[in-house]
Short mmCIF file of C-alpha atoms in Angstrom, two decimals:
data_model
loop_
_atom_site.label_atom_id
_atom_site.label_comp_id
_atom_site.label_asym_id
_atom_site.label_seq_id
_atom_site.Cartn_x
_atom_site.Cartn_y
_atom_site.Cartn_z
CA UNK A 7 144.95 79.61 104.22
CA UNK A 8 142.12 77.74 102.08
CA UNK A 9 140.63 74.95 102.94
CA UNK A 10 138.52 72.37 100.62
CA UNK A 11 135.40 72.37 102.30
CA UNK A 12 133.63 70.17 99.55
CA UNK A 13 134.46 66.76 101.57
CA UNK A 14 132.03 67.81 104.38
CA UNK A 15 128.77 66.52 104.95
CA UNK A 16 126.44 68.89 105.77
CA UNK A 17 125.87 68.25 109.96
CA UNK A 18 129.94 68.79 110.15
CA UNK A 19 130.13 71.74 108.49
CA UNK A 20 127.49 73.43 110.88
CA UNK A 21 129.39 72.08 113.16
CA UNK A 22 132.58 74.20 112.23
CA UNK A 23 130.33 77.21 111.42
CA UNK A 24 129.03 76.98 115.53
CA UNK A 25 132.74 76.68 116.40
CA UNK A 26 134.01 79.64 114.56
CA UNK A 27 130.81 81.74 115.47
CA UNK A 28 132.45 80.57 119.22
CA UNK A 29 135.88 81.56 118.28
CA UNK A 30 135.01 84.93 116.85
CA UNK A 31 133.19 85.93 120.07
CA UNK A 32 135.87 84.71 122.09
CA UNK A 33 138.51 86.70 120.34
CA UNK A 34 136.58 89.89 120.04
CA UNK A 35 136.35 90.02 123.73
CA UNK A 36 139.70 88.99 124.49
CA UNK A 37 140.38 92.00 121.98
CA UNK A 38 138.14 94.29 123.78
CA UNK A 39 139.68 93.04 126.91
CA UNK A 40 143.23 93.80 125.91
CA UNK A 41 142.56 97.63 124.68
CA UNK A 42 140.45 98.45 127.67
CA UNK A 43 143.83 97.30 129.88
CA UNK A 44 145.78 99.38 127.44
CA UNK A 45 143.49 102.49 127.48
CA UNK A 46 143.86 102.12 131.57
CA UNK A 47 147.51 102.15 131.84
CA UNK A 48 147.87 105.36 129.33
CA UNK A 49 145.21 107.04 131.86
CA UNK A 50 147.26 105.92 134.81
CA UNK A 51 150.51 107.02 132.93
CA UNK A 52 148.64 110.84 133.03
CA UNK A 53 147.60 110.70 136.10
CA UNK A 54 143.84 109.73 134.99
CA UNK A 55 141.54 107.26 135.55
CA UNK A 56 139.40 105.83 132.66
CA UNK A 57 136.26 106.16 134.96
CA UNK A 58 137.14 110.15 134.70
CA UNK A 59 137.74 110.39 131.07
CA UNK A 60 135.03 108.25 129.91
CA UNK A 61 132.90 108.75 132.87
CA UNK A 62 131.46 104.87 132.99
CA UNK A 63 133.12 101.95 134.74
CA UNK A 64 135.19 99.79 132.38
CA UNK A 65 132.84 96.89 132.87
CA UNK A 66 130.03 98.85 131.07
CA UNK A 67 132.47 99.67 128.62
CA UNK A 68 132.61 95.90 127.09
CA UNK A 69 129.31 95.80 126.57
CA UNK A 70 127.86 96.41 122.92
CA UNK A 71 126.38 99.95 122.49
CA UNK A 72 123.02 100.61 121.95
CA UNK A 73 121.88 100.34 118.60
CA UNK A 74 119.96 104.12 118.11
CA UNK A 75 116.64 104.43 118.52
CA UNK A 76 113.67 103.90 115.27
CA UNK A 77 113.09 107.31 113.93
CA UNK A 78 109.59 107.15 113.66
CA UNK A 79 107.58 109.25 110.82
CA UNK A 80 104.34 110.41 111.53
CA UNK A 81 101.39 108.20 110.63
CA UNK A 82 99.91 109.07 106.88
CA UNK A 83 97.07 111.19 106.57
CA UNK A 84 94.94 109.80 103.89
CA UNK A 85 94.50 112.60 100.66
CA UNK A 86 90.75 113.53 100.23
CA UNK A 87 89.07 112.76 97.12
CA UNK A 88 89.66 114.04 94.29
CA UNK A 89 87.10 111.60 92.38
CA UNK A 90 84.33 109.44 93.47
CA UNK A 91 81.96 107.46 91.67
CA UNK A 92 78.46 108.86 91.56
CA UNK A 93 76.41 105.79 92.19
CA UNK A 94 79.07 104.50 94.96
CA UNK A 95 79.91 106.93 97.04
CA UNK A 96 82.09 104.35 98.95
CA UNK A 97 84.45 104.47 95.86
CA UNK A 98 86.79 107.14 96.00
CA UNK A 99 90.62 107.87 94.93
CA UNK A 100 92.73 110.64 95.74
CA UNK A 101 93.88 111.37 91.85
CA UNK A 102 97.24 110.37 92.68
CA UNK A 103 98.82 106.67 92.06
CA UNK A 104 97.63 103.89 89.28
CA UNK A 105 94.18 105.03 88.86
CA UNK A 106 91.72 102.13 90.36
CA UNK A 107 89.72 99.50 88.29
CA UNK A 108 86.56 101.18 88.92
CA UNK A 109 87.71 104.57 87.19
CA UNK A 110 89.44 102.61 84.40
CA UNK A 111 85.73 100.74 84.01
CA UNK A 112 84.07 103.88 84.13
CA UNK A 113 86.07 105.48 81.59
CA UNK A 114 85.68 102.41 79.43
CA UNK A 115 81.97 102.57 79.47
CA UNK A 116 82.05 105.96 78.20
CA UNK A 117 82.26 108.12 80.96
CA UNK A 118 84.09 111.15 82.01
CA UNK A 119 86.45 111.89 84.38
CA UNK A 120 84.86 115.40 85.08
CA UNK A 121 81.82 113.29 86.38
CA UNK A 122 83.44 111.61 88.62
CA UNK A 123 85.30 115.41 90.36
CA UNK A 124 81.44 116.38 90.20
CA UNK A 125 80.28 113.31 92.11
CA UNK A 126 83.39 114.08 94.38
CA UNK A 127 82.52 117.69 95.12
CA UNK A 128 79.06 117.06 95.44
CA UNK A 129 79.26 114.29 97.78
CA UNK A 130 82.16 116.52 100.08
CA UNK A 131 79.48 119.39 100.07
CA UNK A 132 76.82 117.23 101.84
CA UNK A 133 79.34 116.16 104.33
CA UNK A 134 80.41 119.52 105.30
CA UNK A 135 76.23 119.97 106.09
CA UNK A 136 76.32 116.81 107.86
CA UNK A 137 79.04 117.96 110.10
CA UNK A 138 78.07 121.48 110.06
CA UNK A 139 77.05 122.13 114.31
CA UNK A 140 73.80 122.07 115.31
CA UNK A 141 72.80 125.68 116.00
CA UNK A 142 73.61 126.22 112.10
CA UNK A 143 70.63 123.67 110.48
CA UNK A 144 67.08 124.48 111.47
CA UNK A 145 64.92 122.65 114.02
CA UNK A 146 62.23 120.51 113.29
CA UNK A 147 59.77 123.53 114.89
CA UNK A 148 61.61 125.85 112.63
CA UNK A 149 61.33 123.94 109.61
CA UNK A 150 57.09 123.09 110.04
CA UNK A 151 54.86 126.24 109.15
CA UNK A 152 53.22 127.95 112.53
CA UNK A 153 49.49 126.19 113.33
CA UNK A 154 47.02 128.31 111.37
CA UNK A 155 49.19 129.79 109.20
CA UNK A 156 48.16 129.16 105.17
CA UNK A 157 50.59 127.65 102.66
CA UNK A 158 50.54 127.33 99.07
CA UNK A 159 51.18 123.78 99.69
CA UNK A 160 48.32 121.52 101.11
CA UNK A 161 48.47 120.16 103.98
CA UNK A 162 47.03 116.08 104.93
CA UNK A 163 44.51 117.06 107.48
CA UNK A 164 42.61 118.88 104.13
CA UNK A 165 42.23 115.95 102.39
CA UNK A 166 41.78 113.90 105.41
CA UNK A 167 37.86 112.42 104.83
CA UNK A 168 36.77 113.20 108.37
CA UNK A 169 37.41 116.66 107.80
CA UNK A 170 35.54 116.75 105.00
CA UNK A 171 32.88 115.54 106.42
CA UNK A 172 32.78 117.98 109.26
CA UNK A 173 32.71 120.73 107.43
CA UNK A 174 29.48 122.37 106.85
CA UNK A 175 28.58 122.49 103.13
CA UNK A 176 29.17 126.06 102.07
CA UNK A 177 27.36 125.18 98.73
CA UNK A 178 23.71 124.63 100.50
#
């Protein structure tokens, strides 16, 4: 059975999409309604109920199942860096994917991509001190010589002028 729907304005044929949206419902329930009453008398016929076979009420029954739950993937760990750019260090990529317009730009101008692994390594070895635990790097009293104890390297206080001035002229 076609119909020529052409003749229709537009506000009557949403119209008769509403009402068959309407009449679809309506016969999928009556539908529903009509196997649940024959699934019942079978179960009576056996000496069942439906309640025992399915082990719901029927009235549950005609409502829409759940759709299933999202399978959710774990969140993306961003890949370290595989190159970085020596002068930026906030400029990094992982090596993988269309390389980034700063790598093309720095291969353009010459450069090399071993430079930029260097940078990369480099950069990823003064992180690991950074985050390296505190009773591994050296105190501040570690890292100053002992009082009296000499030095190659000078220290201020000998070429501070009022201690050259308090010192007795060895020369006279």
């Amino acid at each position: 059975m076609t119909q020529n729907l052409s003749h229709y304005t537009l506000p009557q044929l949403k119209q008769l999409s509403a009402r068959i949206a309407k009449e679809i419902a309506k016969q999928e329930s009556a539908g529903k309604a009509s196997m649940l009453k024959k699934l019942q008398k079978m179960a009576r016929e056996h000496g069942l109920s439906l309640d025992e076979l399915v082990g719901t009420s029927g009235a549950t029954q005609t409502k829409p199942a759940k759709a299933p739950a999202k399978v959710t993937t774990a969140a993306r760990v961003p890949l370290p860096a595989k190159y970085r750019h020596p002068s930026n260090k906030e400029l990094a990529w992982s090596g993988r994917g269309r390389r980034p317009q700063w790598v093309e730009a720095w291969l353009a101008n010459g450069g090399a991509m071993d430079a930029l692994a260097t940078a990369a390594l480099k950069f990823d070895k003064r992180q690991a001190k950074l985050k390296a635990p505190a009773e591994s790097r050296p105190t501040a009293s570690e890292a100053l010589p002992a009082p009296g104890s000499r030095t190659d390297a000078p220290t201020p206080v000998e070429y501070a002028p009022d201690a050259l001035a308090a010192q007795p002229d060895a020369s006279v």
